[in-house]
mmCIF file of C-alpha atoms and ligand atoms in Angstrom:
data_model
loop_
_atom_site.group_PDB
_atom_site.id
_atom_site.type_symbol
_atom_site.label_atom_id
_atom_site.label_comp_id
_atom_site.label_asym_id
_atom_site.label_seq_id
_atom_site.Cartn_x
_atom_site.Cartn_y
_atom_site.Cartn_z
ATOM 1 C CA MET I 114 -29.772 206.927 -74.244
ATOM 2 C CA LYS I 115 -31.004 210.372 -73.224
ATOM 3 C CA LEU I 116 -34.775 210.865 -73.207
ATOM 4 C CA THR I 117 -35.599 214.533 -73.703
ATOM 5 C CA HIS I 118 -38.533 215.017 -76.056
ATOM 6 C CA PRO I 119 -41.931 213.268 -75.932
ATOM 7 C CA GLU I 120 -41.128 211.430 -79.167
ATOM 8 C CA ASP I 121 -37.978 209.928 -77.554
ATOM 9 C CA PHE I 122 -40.068 207.743 -75.246
ATOM 10 C CA PRO I 123 -41.845 205.585 -77.846
ATOM 11 C CA MET I 124 -38.480 205.065 -79.563
ATOM 12 C CA ALA I 125 -36.824 203.999 -76.307
ATOM 13 C CA ALA I 126 -39.709 201.643 -75.566
ATOM 14 C CA ARG I 127 -39.343 200.093 -79.017
ATOM 15 C CA LEU I 128 -35.607 199.640 -78.560
ATOM 16 C CA ALA I 129 -36.245 198.016 -75.184
ATOM 17 C CA GLY I 130 -38.605 195.561 -76.890
ATOM 18 C CA ALA I 131 -41.709 196.878 -75.124
ATOM 19 C CA ALA I 132 -44.938 195.595 -76.630
ATOM 20 C CA ARG I 133 -46.794 198.083 -78.786
ATOM 21 C CA ARG I 134 -50.142 197.857 -80.449
ATOM 22 C CA VAL I 135 -51.558 199.695 -83.418
ATOM 23 C CA ARG I 136 -54.922 201.380 -83.162
ATOM 24 C CA ILE I 137 -56.895 203.109 -85.878
ATOM 25 C CA GLY I 138 -59.412 205.928 -85.796
ATOM 26 C CA GLN I 139 -61.630 207.446 -88.439
ATOM 27 C CA GLY I 140 -63.189 210.859 -88.922
ATOM 28 C CA LEU I 141 -65.797 212.440 -91.161
ATOM 29 C CA ASP I 142 -66.688 216.077 -91.729
ATOM 30 C CA ALA I 143 -68.495 218.358 -94.178
ATOM 31 C CA HIS I 144 -68.845 222.096 -94.700
ATOM 32 C CA ARG I 145 -71.092 224.013 -97.065
ATOM 33 C CA PHE I 146 -70.036 226.612 -99.600
ATOM 34 C CA GLY I 147 -70.847 230.256 -98.923
ATOM 35 C CA PRO I 148 -69.618 233.694 -99.847
ATOM 36 C CA GLY I 149 -65.866 234.035 -100.122
ATOM 37 C CA GLU I 150 -62.897 233.849 -102.441
ATOM 38 C CA ARG I 151 -60.897 230.957 -101.020
ATOM 39 C CA VAL I 152 -61.233 227.673 -99.210
ATOM 40 C CA TRP I 153 -58.854 225.946 -96.798
ATOM 41 C CA LEU I 154 -58.461 222.191 -97.273
ATOM 42 C CA CYS I 155 -55.856 220.024 -95.546
ATOM 43 C CA GLY I 156 -54.077 223.169 -94.364
ATOM 44 C CA VAL I 157 -53.703 224.615 -97.870
ATOM 45 C CA GLU I 158 -55.385 227.787 -99.128
ATOM 46 C CA ILE I 159 -57.075 227.397 -102.508
ATOM 47 C CA ALA I 160 -58.366 230.358 -104.494
ATOM 48 C CA HIS I 161 -62.011 229.609 -105.321
ATOM 49 C CA GLY I 162 -65.142 231.515 -106.261
ATOM 50 C CA GLN I 163 -66.661 230.613 -102.889
ATOM 51 C CA GLY I 164 -65.615 230.027 -99.311
ATOM 52 C CA LEU I 165 -66.571 227.283 -96.868
ATOM 53 C CA VAL I 166 -68.857 228.215 -93.997
ATOM 54 C CA GLY I 167 -67.882 227.271 -90.467
ATOM 55 C CA HIS I 168 -67.091 228.610 -87.038
ATOM 56 C CA SER I 169 -63.362 228.064 -87.644
ATOM 57 C CA ASP I 170 -61.699 228.166 -91.083
ATOM 58 C CA ALA I 171 -64.022 225.255 -92.088
ATOM 59 C CA ASP I 172 -61.140 223.023 -93.221
ATOM 60 C CA ALA I 173 -63.106 219.769 -93.512
ATOM 61 C CA GLY I 174 -59.933 217.794 -94.258
ATOM 62 C CA LEU I 175 -58.181 218.883 -91.070
ATOM 63 C CA HIS I 176 -61.364 218.385 -89.031
ATOM 64 C CA ALA I 177 -61.832 214.819 -90.280
ATOM 65 C CA LEU I 178 -58.171 214.054 -89.603
ATOM 66 C CA THR I 179 -58.318 215.573 -86.115
ATOM 67 C CA ASP I 180 -61.308 213.347 -85.333
ATOM 68 C CA ALA I 181 -59.473 210.302 -86.705
ATOM 69 C CA ILE I 182 -56.520 210.851 -84.355
ATOM 70 C CA LEU I 183 -58.816 211.547 -81.402
ATOM 71 C CA GLY I 184 -60.709 208.371 -82.309
ATOM 72 C CA ALA I 185 -57.558 206.259 -82.360
ATOM 73 C CA ILE I 186 -56.735 207.244 -78.772
ATOM 74 C CA GLY I 187 -60.338 207.221 -77.535
ATOM 75 C CA ALA I 188 -60.281 210.947 -76.731
ATOM 76 C CA GLY I 189 -63.722 212.045 -77.908
ATOM 77 C CA ASP I 190 -64.254 214.326 -80.872
ATOM 78 C CA ILE I 191 -63.204 217.762 -82.071
ATOM 79 C CA GLY I 192 -66.360 219.354 -80.655
ATOM 80 C CA ASP I 193 -65.431 218.126 -77.142
ATOM 81 C CA HIS I 194 -62.075 219.877 -77.321
ATOM 82 C CA PHE I 195 -63.039 222.951 -79.384
ATOM 83 C CA PRO I 196 -66.769 223.660 -78.879
ATOM 84 C CA PRO I 197 -68.270 225.721 -81.747
ATOM 85 C CA SER I 198 -70.004 227.806 -79.079
ATOM 86 C CA ASP I 199 -66.617 229.052 -77.813
ATOM 87 C CA PRO I 200 -65.756 232.460 -79.353
ATOM 88 C CA ARG I 201 -62.026 231.629 -79.031
ATOM 89 C CA TRP I 202 -62.298 229.304 -82.038
ATOM 90 C CA LYS I 203 -64.156 231.755 -84.310
ATOM 91 C CA GLY I 204 -62.181 231.969 -87.551
ATOM 92 C CA ALA I 205 -59.435 229.832 -85.990
ATOM 93 C CA SER I 206 -56.900 228.097 -88.185
ATOM 94 C CA SER I 207 -57.663 224.386 -87.944
ATOM 95 C CA ASP I 208 -53.928 223.651 -87.738
ATOM 96 C CA ARG I 209 -54.215 224.119 -83.978
ATOM 97 C CA PHE I 210 -57.022 221.532 -83.695
ATOM 98 C CA LEU I 211 -54.874 218.943 -85.439
ATOM 99 C CA GLN I 212 -51.782 219.822 -83.413
ATOM 100 C CA HIS I 213 -53.785 219.530 -80.187
ATOM 101 C CA ALA I 214 -54.870 216.001 -81.153
ATOM 102 C CA VAL I 215 -51.260 215.073 -81.953
ATOM 103 C CA GLN I 216 -50.095 216.449 -78.603
ATOM 104 C CA LEU I 217 -52.800 214.467 -76.771
ATOM 105 C CA ALA I 218 -51.654 211.315 -78.562
ATOM 106 C CA GLN I 219 -47.996 211.965 -77.691
ATOM 107 C CA ALA I 220 -48.921 212.593 -74.054
ATOM 108 C CA ARG I 221 -50.356 209.043 -74.017
ATOM 109 C CA GLY I 222 -47.097 207.625 -75.367
ATOM 110 C CA ALA I 223 -48.585 207.180 -78.825
ATOM 111 C CA SER I 224 -46.769 207.770 -82.080
ATOM 112 C CA LEU I 225 -48.540 208.274 -85.381
ATOM 113 C CA VAL I 226 -47.958 205.583 -87.975
ATOM 114 C CA ASN I 227 -49.780 206.930 -91.040
ATOM 115 C CA VAL I 228 -52.824 208.928 -92.085
ATOM 116 C CA ASP I 229 -55.063 208.790 -95.149
ATOM 117 C CA VAL I 230 -57.509 211.559 -96.065
ATOM 118 C CA THR I 231 -60.145 211.503 -98.804
ATOM 119 C CA LEU I 232 -61.695 214.785 -99.934
ATOM 120 C CA ILE I 233 -65.102 214.426 -101.573
ATOM 121 C CA CYS I 234 -66.176 217.281 -103.840
ATOM 122 C CA GLU I 235 -66.896 218.270 -107.428
ATOM 123 C CA THR I 236 -65.092 221.562 -106.904
ATOM 124 C CA PRO I 237 -62.427 222.836 -106.274
ATOM 125 C CA ARG I 238 -60.123 220.478 -108.138
ATOM 126 C CA ILE I 239 -57.903 218.831 -105.556
ATOM 127 C CA LYS I 240 -55.244 217.188 -107.682
ATOM 128 C CA PRO I 241 -53.204 220.361 -108.379
ATOM 129 C CA HIS I 242 -52.950 220.918 -104.594
ATOM 130 C CA ARG I 243 -52.484 217.364 -103.428
ATOM 131 C CA GLU I 244 -48.722 217.375 -102.986
ATOM 132 C CA ALA I 245 -48.855 220.700 -101.129
ATOM 133 C CA MET I 246 -51.497 219.186 -98.828
ATOM 134 C CA ARG I 247 -49.364 216.112 -98.155
ATOM 135 C CA ALA I 248 -46.360 218.311 -97.390
ATOM 136 C CA ARG I 249 -48.366 220.526 -95.036
ATOM 137 C CA LEU I 250 -49.937 217.558 -93.217
ATOM 138 C CA ALA I 251 -46.545 215.844 -92.903
ATOM 139 C CA GLU I 252 -45.191 219.025 -91.317
ATOM 140 C CA LEU I 253 -48.123 219.388 -88.909
ATOM 141 C CA LEU I 254 -48.008 215.697 -87.932
ATOM 142 C CA GLY I 255 -44.237 215.234 -87.809
ATOM 143 C CA LEU I 256 -44.514 212.332 -90.249
ATOM 144 C CA PRO I 257 -42.544 211.521 -93.397
ATOM 145 C CA GLN I 258 -44.514 212.450 -96.497
ATOM 146 C CA ASP I 259 -44.866 208.829 -97.603
ATOM 147 C CA ALA I 260 -46.901 208.192 -94.421
ATOM 148 C CA VAL I 261 -49.380 210.908 -95.424
ATOM 149 C CA SER I 262 -51.931 210.243 -98.140
ATOM 150 C CA VAL I 263 -54.440 212.705 -99.598
ATOM 151 C CA LYS I 264 -56.946 211.418 -102.121
ATOM 152 C CA ALA I 265 -59.904 213.030 -103.852
ATOM 153 C CA THR I 266 -63.091 211.733 -105.343
ATOM 154 C CA THR I 267 -66.455 212.986 -106.558
ATOM 155 C CA THR I 268 -69.856 211.418 -106.028
ATOM 156 C CA GLU I 269 -70.673 211.481 -109.755
ATOM 157 C CA GLY I 270 -73.064 214.396 -109.386
ATOM 158 C CA MET I 271 -75.108 212.713 -106.644
ATOM 159 C CA GLY I 272 -75.898 214.115 -103.206
ATOM 160 C CA PHE I 273 -74.801 217.390 -101.629
ATOM 161 C CA THR I 274 -71.239 217.245 -102.873
ATOM 162 C CA GLY I 275 -72.532 216.320 -106.322
ATOM 163 C CA ARG I 276 -74.787 219.391 -106.288
ATOM 164 C CA ARG I 277 -71.710 221.458 -105.400
ATOM 165 C CA GLU I 278 -73.243 222.515 -102.092
ATOM 166 C CA GLY I 279 -70.073 221.821 -100.127
ATOM 167 C CA VAL I 280 -67.070 219.622 -99.421
ATOM 168 C CA ALA I 281 -66.915 216.440 -97.367
ATOM 169 C CA ALA I 282 -63.834 214.691 -96.034
ATOM 170 C CA GLN I 283 -63.047 211.406 -94.381
ATOM 171 C CA ALA I 284 -59.832 210.342 -92.743
ATOM 172 C CA VAL I 285 -58.163 207.355 -91.135
ATOM 173 C CA ALA I 286 -55.228 207.517 -88.734
ATOM 174 C CA ALA I 287 -53.133 204.677 -87.306
ATOM 175 C CA VAL I 288 -51.249 205.197 -84.055
ATOM 176 C CA GLU I 289 -48.927 202.926 -82.133
ATOM 177 C CA LEU I 290 -49.425 202.787 -78.367
ATOM 178 C CA PRO I 291 -47.761 200.998 -75.469
ATOM 179 C CA VAL I 292 -49.737 197.888 -74.479
HETATM 180 MG MG1 MG G 213 -65.840 220.798 -89.379
#
């Protein structure tokens, strides 16, 4: 068997019967609404009467997921890798944060197993965009779409998301690593 790409190595190790273990990580993020006409959530642009405020594109879903993957491999948090004080990340698409976390995981011989994201907000409505979000995340992560879950909930009018002050997101990621 020819080993060429980083993802070939975990497969070869599995075929050789090498022991693997599954690790999980979790992430949490929130951004407040501000002036604007669109929000980015889970890599999808949604037309909205407001934007989300942040140094980057303020995609709370991608930030939570990036932290979940970093957590699973014990590689710190998104702020360690992309400090908000760094002008390079001003207005940056959060796709690159997520892809960086995936590349770090692959460099450690890890392969993603599945991810699960929950968006917490009263507005915008997530359901019409959910399948587009799953497709975009699957593409960014190199996972089949059935290994990518996006869910949405409200907090029944309570707290900052209930007052429509912003959007929160939490995420879990499972990765498989060599023992
Ligand atoms: Mg954030």
